[in-house]
PDB file of C-alpha atoms and ligand atoms in Angstrom:
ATOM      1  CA  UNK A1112     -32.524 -12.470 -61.838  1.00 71.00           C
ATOM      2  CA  UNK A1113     -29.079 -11.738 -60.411  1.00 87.00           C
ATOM      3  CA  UNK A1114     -28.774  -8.566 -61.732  1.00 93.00           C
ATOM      4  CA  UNK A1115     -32.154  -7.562 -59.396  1.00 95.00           C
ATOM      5  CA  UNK A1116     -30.996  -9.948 -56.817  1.00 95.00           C
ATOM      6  CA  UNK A1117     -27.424  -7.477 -57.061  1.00 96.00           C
ATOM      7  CA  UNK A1118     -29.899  -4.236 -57.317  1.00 95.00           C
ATOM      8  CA  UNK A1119     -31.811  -5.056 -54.987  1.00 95.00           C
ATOM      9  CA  UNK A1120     -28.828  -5.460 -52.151  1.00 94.00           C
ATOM     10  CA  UNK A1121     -27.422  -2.148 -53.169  1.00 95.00           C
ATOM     11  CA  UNK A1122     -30.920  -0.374 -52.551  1.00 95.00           C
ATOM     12  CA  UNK A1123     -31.157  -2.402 -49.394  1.00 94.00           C
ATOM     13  CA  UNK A1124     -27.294  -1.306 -48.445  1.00 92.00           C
ATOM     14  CA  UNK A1125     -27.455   2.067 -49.251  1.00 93.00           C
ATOM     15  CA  UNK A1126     -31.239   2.463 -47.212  1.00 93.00           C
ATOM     16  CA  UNK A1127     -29.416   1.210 -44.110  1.00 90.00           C
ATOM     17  CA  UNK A1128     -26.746   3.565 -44.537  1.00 91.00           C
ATOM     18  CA  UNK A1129     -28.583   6.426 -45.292  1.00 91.00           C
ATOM     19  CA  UNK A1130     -30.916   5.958 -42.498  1.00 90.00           C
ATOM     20  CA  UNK A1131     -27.623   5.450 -40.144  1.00 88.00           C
ATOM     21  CA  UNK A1132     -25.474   8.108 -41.418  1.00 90.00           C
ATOM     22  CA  UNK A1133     -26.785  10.376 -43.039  1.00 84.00           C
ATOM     23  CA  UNK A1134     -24.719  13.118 -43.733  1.00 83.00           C
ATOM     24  CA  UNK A1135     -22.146  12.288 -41.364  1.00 91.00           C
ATOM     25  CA  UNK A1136     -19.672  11.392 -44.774  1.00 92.00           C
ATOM     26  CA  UNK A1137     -16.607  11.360 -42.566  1.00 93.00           C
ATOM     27  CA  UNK A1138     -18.070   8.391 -39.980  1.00 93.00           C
ATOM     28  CA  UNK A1139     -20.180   6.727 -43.139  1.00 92.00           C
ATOM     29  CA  UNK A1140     -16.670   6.555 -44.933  1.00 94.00           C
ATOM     30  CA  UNK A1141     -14.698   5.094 -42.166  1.00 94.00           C
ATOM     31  CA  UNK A1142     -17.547   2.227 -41.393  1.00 94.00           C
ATOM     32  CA  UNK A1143     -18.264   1.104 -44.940  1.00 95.00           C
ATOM     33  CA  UNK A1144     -14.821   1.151 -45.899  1.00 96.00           C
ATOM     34  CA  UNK A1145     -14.112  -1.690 -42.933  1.00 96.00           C
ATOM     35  CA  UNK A1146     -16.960  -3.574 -44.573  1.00 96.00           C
ATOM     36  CA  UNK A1147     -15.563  -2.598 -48.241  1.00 97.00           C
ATOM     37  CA  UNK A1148     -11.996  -4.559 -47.327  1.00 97.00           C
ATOM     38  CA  UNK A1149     -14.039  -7.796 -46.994  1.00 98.00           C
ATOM     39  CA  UNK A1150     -14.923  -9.138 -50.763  1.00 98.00           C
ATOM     40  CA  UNK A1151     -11.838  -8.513 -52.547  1.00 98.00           C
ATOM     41  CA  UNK A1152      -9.882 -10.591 -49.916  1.00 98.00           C
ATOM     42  CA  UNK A1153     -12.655 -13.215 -49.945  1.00 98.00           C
ATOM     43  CA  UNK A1154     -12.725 -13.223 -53.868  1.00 98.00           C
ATOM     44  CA  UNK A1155      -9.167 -13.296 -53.671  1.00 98.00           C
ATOM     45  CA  UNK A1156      -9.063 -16.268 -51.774  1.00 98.00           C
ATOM     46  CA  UNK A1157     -11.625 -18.138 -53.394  1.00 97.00           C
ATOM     47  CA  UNK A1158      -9.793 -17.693 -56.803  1.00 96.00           C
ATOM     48  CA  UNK A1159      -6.192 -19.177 -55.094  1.00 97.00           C
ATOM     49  CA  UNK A1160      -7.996 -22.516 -53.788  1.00 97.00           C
ATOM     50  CA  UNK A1161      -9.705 -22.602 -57.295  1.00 96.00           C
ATOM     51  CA  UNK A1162      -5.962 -22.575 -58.589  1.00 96.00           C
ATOM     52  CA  UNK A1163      -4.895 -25.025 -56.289  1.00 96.00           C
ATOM     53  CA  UNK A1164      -7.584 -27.266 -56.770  1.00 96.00           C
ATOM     54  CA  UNK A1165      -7.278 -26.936 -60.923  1.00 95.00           C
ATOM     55  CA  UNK A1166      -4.058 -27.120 -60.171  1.00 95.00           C
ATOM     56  CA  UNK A1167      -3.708 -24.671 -63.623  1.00 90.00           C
ATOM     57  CA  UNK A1168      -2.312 -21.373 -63.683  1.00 89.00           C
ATOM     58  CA  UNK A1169      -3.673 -18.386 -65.171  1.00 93.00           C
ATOM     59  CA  UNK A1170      -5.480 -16.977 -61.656  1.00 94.00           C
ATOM     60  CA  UNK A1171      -2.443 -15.130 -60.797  1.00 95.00           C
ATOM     61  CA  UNK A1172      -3.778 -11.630 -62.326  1.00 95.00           C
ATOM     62  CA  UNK A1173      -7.079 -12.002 -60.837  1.00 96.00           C
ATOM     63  CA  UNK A1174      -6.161 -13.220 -57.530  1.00 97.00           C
ATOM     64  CA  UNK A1175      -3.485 -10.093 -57.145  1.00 97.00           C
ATOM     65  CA  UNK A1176      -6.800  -7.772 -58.714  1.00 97.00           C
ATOM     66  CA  UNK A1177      -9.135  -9.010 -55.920  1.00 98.00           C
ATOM     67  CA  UNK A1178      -6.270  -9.148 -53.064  1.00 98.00           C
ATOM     68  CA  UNK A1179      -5.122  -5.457 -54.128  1.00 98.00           C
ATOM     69  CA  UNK A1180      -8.525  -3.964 -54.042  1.00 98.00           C
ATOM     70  CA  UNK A1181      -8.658  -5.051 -49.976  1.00 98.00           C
ATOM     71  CA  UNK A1182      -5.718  -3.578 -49.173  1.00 98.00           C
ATOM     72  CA  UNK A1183      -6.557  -0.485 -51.053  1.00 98.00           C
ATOM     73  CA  UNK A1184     -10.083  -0.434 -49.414  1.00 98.00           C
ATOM     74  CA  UNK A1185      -7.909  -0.806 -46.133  1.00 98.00           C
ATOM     75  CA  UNK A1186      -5.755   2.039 -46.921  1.00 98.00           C
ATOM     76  CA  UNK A1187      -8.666   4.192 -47.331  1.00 98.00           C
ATOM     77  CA  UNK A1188     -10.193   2.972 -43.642  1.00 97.00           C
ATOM     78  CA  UNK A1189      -6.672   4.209 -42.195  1.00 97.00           C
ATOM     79  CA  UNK A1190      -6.757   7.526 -44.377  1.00 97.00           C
ATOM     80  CA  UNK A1191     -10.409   8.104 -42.931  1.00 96.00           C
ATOM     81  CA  UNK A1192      -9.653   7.107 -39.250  1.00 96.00           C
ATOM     82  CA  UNK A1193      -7.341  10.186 -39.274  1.00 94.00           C
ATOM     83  CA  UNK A1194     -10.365  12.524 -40.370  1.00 94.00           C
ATOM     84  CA  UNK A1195     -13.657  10.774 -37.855  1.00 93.00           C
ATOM     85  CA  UNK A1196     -12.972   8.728 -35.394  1.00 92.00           C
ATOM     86  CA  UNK A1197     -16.137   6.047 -35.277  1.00 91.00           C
ATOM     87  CA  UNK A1198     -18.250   6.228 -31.674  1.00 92.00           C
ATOM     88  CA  UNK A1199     -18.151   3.081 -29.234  1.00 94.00           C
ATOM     89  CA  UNK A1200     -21.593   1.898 -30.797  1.00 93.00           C
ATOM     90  CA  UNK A1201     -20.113   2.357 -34.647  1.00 92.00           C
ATOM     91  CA  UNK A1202     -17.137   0.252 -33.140  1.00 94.00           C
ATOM     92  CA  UNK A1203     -19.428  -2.276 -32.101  1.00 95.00           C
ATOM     93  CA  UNK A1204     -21.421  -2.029 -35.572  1.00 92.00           C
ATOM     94  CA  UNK A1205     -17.966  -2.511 -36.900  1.00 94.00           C
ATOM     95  CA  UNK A1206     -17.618  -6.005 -35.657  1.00 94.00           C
ATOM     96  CA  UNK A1207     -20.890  -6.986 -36.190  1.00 93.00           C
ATOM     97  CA  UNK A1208     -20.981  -6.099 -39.825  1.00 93.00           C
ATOM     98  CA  UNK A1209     -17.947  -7.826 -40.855  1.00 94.00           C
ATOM     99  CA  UNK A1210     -18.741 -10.887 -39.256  1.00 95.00           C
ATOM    100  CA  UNK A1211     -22.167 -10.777 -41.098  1.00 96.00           C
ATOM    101  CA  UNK A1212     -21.124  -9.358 -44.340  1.00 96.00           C
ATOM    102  CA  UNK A1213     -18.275 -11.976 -44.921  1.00 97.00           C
ATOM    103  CA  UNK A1214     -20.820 -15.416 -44.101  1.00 97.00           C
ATOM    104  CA  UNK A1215     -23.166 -13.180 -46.618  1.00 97.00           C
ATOM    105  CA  UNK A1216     -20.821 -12.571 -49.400  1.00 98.00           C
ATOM    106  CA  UNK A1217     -18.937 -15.904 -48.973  1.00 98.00           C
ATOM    107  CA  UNK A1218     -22.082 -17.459 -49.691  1.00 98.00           C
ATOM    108  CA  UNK A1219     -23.116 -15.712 -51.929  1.00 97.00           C
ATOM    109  CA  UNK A1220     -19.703 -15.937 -53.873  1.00 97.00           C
ATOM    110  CA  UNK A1221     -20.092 -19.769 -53.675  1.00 97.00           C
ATOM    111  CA  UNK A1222     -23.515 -19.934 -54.890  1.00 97.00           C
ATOM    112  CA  UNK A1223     -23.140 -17.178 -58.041  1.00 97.00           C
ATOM    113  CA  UNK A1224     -19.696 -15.679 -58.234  1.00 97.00           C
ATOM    114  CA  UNK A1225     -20.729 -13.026 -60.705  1.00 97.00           C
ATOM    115  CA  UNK A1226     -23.523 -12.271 -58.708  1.00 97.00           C
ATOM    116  CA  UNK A1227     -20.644 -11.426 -56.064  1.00 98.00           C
ATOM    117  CA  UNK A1228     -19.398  -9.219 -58.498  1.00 98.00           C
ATOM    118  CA  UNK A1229     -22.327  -7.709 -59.669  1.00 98.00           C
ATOM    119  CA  UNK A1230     -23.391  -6.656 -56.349  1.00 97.00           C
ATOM    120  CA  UNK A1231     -19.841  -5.075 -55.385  1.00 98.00           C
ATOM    121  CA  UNK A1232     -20.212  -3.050 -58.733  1.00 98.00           C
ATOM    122  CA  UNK A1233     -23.226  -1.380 -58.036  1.00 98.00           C
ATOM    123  CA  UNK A1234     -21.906  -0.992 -54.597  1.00 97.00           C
ATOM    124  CA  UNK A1235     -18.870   0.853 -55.852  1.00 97.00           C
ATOM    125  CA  UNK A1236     -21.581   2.904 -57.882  1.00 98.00           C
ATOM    126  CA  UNK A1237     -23.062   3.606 -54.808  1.00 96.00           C
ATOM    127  CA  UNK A1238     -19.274   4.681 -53.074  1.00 97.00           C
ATOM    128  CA  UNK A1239     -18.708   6.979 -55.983  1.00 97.00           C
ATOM    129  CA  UNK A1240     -21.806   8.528 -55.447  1.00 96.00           C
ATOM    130  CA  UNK A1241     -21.254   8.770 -51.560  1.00 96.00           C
ATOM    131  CA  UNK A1242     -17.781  10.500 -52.253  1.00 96.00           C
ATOM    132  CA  UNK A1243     -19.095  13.051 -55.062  1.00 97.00           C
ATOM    133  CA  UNK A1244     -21.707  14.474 -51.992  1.00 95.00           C
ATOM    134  CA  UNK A1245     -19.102  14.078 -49.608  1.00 96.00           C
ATOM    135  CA  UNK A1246     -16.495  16.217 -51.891  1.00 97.00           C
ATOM    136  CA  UNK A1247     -19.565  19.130 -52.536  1.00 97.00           C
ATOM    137  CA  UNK A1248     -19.853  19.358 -48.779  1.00 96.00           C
ATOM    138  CA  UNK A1249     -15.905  19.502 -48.485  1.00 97.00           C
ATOM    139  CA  UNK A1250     -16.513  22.382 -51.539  1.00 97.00           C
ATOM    140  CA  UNK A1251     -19.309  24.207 -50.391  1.00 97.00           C
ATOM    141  CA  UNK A1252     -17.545  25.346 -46.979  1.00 96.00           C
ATOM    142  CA  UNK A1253     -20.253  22.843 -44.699  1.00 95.00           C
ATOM    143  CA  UNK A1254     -17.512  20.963 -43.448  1.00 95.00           C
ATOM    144  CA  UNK A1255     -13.888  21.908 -42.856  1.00 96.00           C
ATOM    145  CA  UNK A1256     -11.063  21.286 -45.874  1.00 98.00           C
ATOM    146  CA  UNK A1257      -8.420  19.471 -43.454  1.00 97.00           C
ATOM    147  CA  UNK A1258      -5.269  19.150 -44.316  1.00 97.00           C
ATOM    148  CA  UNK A1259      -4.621  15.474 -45.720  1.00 98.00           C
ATOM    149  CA  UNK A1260      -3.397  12.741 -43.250  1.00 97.00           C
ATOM    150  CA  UNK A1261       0.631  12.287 -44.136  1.00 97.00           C
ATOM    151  CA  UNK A1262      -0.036   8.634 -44.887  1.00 98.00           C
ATOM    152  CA  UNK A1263      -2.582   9.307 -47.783  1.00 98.00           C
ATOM    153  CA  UNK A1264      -0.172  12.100 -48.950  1.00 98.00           C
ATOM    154  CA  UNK A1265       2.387   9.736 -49.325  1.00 98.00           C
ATOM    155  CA  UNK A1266       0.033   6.575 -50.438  1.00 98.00           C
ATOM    156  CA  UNK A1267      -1.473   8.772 -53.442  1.00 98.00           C
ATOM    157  CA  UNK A1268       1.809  10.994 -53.978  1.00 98.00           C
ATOM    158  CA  UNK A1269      -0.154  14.191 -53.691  1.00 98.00           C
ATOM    159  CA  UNK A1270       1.457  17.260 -52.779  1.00 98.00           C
ATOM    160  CA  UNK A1271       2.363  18.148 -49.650  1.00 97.00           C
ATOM    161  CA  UNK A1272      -0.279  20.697 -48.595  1.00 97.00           C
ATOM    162  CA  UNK A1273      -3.218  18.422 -50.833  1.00 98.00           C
ATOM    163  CA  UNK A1274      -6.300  18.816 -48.714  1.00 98.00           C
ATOM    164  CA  UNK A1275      -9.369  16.413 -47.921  1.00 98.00           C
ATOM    165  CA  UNK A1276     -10.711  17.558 -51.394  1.00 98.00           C
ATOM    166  CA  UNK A1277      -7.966  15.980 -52.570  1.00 98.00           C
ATOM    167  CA  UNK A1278      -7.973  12.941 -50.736  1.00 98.00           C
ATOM    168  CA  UNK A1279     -11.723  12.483 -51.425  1.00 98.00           C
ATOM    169  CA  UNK A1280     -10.932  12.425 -55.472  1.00 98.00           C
ATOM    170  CA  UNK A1281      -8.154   9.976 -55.056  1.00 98.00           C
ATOM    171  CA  UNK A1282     -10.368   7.607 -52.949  1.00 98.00           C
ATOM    172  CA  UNK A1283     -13.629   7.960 -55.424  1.00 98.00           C
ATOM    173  CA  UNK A1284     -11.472   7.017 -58.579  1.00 98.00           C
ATOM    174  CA  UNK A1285     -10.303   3.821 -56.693  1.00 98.00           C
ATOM    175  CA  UNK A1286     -14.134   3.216 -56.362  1.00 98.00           C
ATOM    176  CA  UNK A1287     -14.721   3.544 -59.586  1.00 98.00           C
ATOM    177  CA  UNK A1288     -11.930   1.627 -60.557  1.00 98.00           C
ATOM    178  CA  UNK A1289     -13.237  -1.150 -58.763  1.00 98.00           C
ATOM    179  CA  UNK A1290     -16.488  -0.596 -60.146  1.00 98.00           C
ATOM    180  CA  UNK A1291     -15.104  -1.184 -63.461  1.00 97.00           C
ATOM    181  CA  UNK A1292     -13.089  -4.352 -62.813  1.00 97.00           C
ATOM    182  CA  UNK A1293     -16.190  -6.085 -60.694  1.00 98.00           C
ATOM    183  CA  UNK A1294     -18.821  -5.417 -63.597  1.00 97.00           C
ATOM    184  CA  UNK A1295     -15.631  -6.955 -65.757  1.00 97.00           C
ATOM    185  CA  UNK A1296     -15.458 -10.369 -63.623  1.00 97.00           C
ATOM    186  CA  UNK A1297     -19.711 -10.408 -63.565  1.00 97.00           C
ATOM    187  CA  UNK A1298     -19.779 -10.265 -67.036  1.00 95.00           C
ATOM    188  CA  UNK A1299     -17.397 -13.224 -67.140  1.00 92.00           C
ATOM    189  CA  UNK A1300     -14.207 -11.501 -68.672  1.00 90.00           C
ATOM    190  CA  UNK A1301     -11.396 -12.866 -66.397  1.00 89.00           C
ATOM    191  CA  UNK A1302      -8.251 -13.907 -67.004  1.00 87.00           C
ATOM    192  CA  UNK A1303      -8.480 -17.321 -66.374  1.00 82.00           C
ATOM    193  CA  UNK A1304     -11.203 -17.623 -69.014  1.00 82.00           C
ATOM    194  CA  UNK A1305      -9.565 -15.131 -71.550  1.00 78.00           C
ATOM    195  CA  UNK A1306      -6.641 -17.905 -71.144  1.00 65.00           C
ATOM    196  CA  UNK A1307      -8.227 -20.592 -70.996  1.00 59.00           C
ATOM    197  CA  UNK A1308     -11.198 -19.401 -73.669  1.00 48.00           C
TER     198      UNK A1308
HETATM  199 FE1  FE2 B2891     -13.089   2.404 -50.463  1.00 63.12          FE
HETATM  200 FE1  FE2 B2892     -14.222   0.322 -53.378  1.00 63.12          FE
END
């Protein structure tokens, strides 16, 4: 049941932003990485009033895991604001997407946690996907292979002519990185219960 509930979302996620986008990768990437900031720092904040209310330790790992994945999504918002800057109506979609999206997930953390997760896994999915098309266009000449922004340059290490190709594979292995850690915490493998068995 939650997996299809989590399913379902992502299908229902990645319509909208299909329909919205398209194949306008560099606009898509800067408005769903705004709204992919939002569950790690609400997980993350969940998980430190569950410590304080347990008053146990053992959250620490998890809490830096969640908190670290929204200000990596964040980095990759500033990386793509230097590549397409979002129109006055995505600015406005902006706003009204995080304010929806964090009630939703916030609710939906409270009410099924892995749930949460599972849903943000697929998502990922769904952002590695996005970034593979995104990196063929990059490839195939059909949109321009800009120079990296300085700040990604220096936030991935990469050398210092590294091009958006290059950018692009840094960001989709964070995705899939967080893929793999929000399947983790849906199956129930945290480290407050690997502690605590
Ligand atoms: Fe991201
Ligand atoms: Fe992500």
């Amino acid at each position: 049941m939650s997996n299809w509930f989590a399913k379902s979302m992502t299908k229902f996620f990645r319509f909208i932003a299909d329909t919205f986008f398209a194949r306008r990768y560099g606009h898509r990437a800067v408005v769903l990485e705004t709204v992919a900031g939002v569950p790690g720092m609400v997980a993350g904040m969940m998980l430190h009033f569950k410590s304080l209310r347990k008053m146990k330790t053992g959250y620490g790992p998890d809490i830096r895991e969640m908190l670290a994945e929204a200000e990596n999504e964040r980095m990759h918002l500033m990386f793509f604001i230097e590549i397409a800057q979002p129109n006055f109506f995505e600015r406005w979609l902006v706003l009204f997407a995080q304010f929806v999206f964090m009630v939703f997930y916030t609710l939906l953390y409270l009410i099924s946690y892995k749930t949460a997760h599972r849903m943000i896994g697929y998502f990922e999915e769904e952002a590695v996907r996005s970034y593979t098309d995104y990196l063929a266009m990059v490839e195939s000449g059909e949109v321009e292979n800009v120079p990296a922004p300085q700040l990604a340059i220096k936030y991935y290490k990469m050398k210092k002519n590294a091009k958006l190709t290059d950018l692009i594979k840094c960001v989709r292995a964070d995705e899939e990185h967080h893929s793999v850690v929000n399947h983790k915490y849906a199956d129930g493998d945290t480290s407050y219960t690997r502690k605590n068995g």
